[in-house]
Short mmCIF file of C-alpha atoms in Angstrom, two decimals:
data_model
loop_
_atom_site.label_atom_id
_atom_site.label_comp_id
_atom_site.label_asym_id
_atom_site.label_seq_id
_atom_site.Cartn_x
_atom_site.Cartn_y
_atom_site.Cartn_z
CA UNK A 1 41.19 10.77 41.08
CA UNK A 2 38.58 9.41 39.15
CA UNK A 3 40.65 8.07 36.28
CA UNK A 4 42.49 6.64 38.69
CA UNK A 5 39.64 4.70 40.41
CA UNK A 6 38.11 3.37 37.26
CA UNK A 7 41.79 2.13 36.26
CA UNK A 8 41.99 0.32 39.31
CA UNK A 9 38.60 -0.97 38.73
CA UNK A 10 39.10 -2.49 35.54
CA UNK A 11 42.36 -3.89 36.11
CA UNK A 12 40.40 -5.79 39.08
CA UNK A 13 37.79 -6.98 36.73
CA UNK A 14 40.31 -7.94 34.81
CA UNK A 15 42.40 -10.02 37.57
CA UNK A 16 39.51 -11.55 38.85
CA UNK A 17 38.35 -12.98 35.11
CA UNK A 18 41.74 -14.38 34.84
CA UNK A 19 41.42 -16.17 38.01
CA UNK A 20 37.97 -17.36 37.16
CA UNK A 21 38.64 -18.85 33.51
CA UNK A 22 35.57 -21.33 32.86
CA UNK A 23 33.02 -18.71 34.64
CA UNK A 24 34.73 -15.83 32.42
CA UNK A 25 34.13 -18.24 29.21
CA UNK A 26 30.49 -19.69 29.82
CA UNK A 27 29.83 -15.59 30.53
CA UNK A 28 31.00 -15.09 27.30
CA UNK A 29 29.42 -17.45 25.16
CA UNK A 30 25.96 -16.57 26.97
CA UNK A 31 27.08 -12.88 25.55
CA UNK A 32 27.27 -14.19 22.05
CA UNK A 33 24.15 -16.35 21.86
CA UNK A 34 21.95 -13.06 23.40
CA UNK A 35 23.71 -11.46 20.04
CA UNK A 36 22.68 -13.51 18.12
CA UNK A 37 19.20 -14.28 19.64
CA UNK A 38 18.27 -10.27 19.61
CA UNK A 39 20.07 -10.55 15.59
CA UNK A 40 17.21 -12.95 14.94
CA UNK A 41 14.40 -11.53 16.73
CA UNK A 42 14.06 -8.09 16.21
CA UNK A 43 13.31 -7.02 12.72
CA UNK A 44 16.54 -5.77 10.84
CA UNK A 45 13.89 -3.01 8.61
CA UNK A 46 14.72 0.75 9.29
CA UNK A 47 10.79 1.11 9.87
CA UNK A 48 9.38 -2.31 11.11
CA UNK A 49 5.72 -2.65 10.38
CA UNK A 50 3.20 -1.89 13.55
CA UNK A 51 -0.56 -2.49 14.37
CA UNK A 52 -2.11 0.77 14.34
CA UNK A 53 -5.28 -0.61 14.32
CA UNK A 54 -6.86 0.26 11.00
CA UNK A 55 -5.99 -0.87 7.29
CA UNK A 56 -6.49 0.27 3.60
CA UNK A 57 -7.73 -1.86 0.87
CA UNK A 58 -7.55 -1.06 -2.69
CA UNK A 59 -10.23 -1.95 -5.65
CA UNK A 60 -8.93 -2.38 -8.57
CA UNK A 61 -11.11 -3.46 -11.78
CA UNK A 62 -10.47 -3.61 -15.81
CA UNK A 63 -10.08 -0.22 -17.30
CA UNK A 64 -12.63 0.85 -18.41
CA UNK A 65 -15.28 -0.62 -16.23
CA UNK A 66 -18.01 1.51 -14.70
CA UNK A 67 -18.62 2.99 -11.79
CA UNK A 68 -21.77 0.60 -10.92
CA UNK A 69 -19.64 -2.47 -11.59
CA UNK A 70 -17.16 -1.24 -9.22
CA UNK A 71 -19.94 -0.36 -6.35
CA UNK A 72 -20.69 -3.55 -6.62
CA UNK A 73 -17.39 -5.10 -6.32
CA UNK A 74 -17.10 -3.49 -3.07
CA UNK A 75 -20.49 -4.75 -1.79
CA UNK A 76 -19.14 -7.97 -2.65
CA UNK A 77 -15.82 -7.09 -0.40
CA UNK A 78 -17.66 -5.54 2.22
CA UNK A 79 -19.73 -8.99 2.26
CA UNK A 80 -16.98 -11.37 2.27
CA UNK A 81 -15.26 -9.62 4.91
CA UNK A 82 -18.30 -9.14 7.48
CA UNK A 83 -17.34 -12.87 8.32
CA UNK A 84 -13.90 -12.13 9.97
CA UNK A 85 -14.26 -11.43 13.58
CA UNK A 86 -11.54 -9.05 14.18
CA UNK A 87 -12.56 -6.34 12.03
CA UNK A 88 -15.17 -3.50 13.68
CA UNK A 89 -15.89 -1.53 10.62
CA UNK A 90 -15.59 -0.66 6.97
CA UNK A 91 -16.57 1.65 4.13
CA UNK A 92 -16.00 1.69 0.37
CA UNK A 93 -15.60 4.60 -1.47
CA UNK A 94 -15.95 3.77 -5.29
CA UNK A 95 -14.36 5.80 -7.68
CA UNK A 96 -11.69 6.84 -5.80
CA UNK A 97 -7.93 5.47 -6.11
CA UNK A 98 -5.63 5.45 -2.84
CA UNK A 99 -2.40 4.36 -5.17
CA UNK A 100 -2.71 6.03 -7.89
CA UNK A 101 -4.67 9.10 -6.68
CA UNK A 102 -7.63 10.73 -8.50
CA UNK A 103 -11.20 9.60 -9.29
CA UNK A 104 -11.30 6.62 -11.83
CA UNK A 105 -14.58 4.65 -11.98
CA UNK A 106 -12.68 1.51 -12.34
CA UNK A 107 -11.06 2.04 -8.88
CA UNK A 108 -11.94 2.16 -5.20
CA UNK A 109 -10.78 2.65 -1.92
CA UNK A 110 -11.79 0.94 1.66
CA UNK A 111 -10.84 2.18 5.04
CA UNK A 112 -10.99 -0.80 7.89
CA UNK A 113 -10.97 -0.56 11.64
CA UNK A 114 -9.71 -3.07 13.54
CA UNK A 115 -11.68 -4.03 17.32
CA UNK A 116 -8.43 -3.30 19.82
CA UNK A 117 -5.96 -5.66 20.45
CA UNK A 118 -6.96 -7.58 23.56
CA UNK A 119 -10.27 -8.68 21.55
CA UNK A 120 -8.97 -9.92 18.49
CA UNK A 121 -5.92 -12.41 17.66
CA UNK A 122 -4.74 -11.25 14.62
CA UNK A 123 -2.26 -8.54 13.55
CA UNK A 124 -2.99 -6.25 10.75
CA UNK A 125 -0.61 -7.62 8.79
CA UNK A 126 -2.22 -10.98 8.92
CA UNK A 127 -5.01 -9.31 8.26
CA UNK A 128 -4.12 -7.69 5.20
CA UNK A 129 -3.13 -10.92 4.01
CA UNK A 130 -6.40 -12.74 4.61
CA UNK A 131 -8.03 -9.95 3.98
CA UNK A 132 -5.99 -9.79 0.37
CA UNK A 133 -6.36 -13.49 -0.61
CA UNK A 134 -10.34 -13.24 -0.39
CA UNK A 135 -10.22 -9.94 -2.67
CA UNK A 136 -8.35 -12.44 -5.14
CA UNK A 137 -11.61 -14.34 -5.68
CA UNK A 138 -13.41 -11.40 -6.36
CA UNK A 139 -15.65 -12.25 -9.72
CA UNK A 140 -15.30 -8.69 -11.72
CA UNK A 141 -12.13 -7.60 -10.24
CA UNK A 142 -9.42 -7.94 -7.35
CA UNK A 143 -8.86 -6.33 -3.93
CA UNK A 144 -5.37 -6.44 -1.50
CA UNK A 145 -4.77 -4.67 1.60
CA UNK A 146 -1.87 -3.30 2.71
CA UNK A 147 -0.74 -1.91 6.55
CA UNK A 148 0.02 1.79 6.61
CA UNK A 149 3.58 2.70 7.43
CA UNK A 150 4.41 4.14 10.37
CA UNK A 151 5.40 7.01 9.07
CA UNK A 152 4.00 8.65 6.37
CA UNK A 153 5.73 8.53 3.29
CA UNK A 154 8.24 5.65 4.39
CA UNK A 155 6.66 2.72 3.52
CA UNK A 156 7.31 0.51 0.75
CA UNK A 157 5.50 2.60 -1.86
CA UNK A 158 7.41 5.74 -0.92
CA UNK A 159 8.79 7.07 -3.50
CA UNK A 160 8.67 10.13 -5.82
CA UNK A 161 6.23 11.51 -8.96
CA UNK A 162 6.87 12.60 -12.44
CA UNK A 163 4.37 13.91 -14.60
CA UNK A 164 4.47 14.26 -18.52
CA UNK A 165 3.45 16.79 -20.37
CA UNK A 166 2.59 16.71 -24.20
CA UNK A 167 3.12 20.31 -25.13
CA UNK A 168 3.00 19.95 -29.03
CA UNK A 169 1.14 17.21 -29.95
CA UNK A 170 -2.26 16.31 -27.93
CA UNK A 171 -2.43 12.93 -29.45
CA UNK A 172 -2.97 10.53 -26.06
CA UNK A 173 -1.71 7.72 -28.15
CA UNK A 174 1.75 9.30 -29.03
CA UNK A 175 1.67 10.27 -25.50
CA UNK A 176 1.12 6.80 -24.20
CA UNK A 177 4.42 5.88 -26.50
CA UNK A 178 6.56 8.33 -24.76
CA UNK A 179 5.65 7.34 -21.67
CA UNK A 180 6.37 3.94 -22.42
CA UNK A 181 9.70 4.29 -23.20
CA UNK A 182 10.03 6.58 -20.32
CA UNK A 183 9.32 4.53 -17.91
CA UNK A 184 11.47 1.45 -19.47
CA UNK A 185 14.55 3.65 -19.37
CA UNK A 186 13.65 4.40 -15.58
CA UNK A 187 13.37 0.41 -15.12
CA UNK A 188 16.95 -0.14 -16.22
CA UNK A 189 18.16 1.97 -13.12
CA UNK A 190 18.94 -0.03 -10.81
CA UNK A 191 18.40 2.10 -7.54
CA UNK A 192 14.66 2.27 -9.43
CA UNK A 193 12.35 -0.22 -8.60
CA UNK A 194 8.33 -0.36 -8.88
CA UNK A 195 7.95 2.24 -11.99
CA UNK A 196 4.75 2.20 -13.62
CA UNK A 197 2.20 4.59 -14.83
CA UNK A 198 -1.69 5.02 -14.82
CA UNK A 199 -2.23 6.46 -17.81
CA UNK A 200 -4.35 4.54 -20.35
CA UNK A 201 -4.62 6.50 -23.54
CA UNK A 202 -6.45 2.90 -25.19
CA UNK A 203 -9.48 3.78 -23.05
CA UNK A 204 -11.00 7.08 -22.99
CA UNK A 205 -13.48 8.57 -20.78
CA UNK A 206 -16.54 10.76 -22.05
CA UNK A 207 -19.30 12.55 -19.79
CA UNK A 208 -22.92 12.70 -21.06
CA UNK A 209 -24.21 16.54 -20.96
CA UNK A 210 -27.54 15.92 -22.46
CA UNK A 211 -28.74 13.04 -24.61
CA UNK A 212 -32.69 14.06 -26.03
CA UNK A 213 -34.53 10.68 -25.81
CA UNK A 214 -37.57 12.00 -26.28
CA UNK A 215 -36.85 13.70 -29.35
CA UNK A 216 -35.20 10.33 -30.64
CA UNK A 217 -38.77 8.71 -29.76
CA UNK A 218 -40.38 11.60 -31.37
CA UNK A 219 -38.52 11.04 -34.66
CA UNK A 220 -39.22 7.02 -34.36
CA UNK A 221 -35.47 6.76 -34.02
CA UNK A 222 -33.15 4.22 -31.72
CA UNK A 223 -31.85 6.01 -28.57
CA UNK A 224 -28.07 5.55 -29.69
CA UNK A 225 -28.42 7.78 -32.79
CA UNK A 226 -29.93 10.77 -30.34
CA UNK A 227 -27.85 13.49 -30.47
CA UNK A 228 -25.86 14.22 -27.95
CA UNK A 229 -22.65 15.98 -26.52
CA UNK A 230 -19.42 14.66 -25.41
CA UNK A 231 -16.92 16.41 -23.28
#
């Protein structure tokens, strides 16, 4: 019965669109230009970006460079930004890298809130972007934004870690090579794209335990021959 009724249905549908030719044909080109209208307008990305109503910016200076430098670097960001209406809040963390992960004095990290979307008139992408071309201009460093996925661990730096390990030899320099040459092998892949490594084996990183000063004034000596201990 039912088969039956939708058979007769369509071959109605189908007489009458015969009988009404030019209707049937200006129906059908309005059917292809909505196609090609909702082709054009939605985005074709498996995870279009959104406005979630916060963003990250990362701080990146030379290696190297001290903590204090990079404090100030994002006083300076924090500064430059407290001019752009559409953003309620932000704080710096210095010494702490988002991309890379870890504490590096050379890096930091900012968290930004947006005000909600009926009081401001740009998107967080825009945002990112302005908010990226004044970190540019930065005098000791650079700073760029970026909008969060929507999902975690989808977004354009997605991706997967490797970590080497230099079992024999502790030499950060021969290290470094291997890495190198790693990483250029992983380049040639083409389903690869984005490798690159934060290790830095031409600048290394000490930690004052004690440095005597007063014995160094003591012996009528410069503070940089004091002895101290590295670690």
């Amino acid at each position: 019965m039912t088969f039956a009724w939708l058979t007769r249905r369509f071959l109605g549908g189908v007489n009458l669109a015969l009988r009404q030719r030019v209707v049937s044909f200006v129906v059908f080109l309005g059917i292809l230009g909505l196609t090609a209208l909702l082709f054009l307008r939605i985005p074709g990305s498996f995870l279009p970006p959104e406005d979630q109503g916060y963003i990250f910016s990362a701080i990146v200076l030379p290696d190297g460079a001290t903590l204090e430098r990079t404090s100030k670097t994002g006083a300076l960001l924090q500064q430059s930004l407290s001019t752009i209406p559409a953003i309620d809040h932000m704080f710096v963390i210095s010494g702490f890298d988002l991309i890379g992960g870890g504490n590096k004095t050379n890096a930091g990290t900012s968290f930004i809130t947006l005000k909600p979307w009926d009081e401001r008139t740009m998107t967080a992408p825009q945002l990112a972007g302005e908010i990226s071309k004044r970190g540019l201009g930065l005098p000791d460093g650079i700073a760029f934004a970026f909008n969060p996925p929507p999902i975690r661990g989808l977004g354009t730096a997605g991706g997967f870690e490797v970590y080497v390990q230099g079992r024999t030899d502790p030499d950060p320099k021969k290290l470094g090579a291997v890495i190198t040459d790693f990483i250029a092998a992983l380049n040639k892949n083409p389903q690869l794209t984005g490798v690159s490594t934060f290790f830095r084996p031409q600048f290394w990183q000490g930690r004052f335990r004690g440095l005597r000063l007063d014995d160094a004034r003591k012996a009528e000596r410069p503070p940089g021959s004091a002895n101290c201990i590295l670690s």
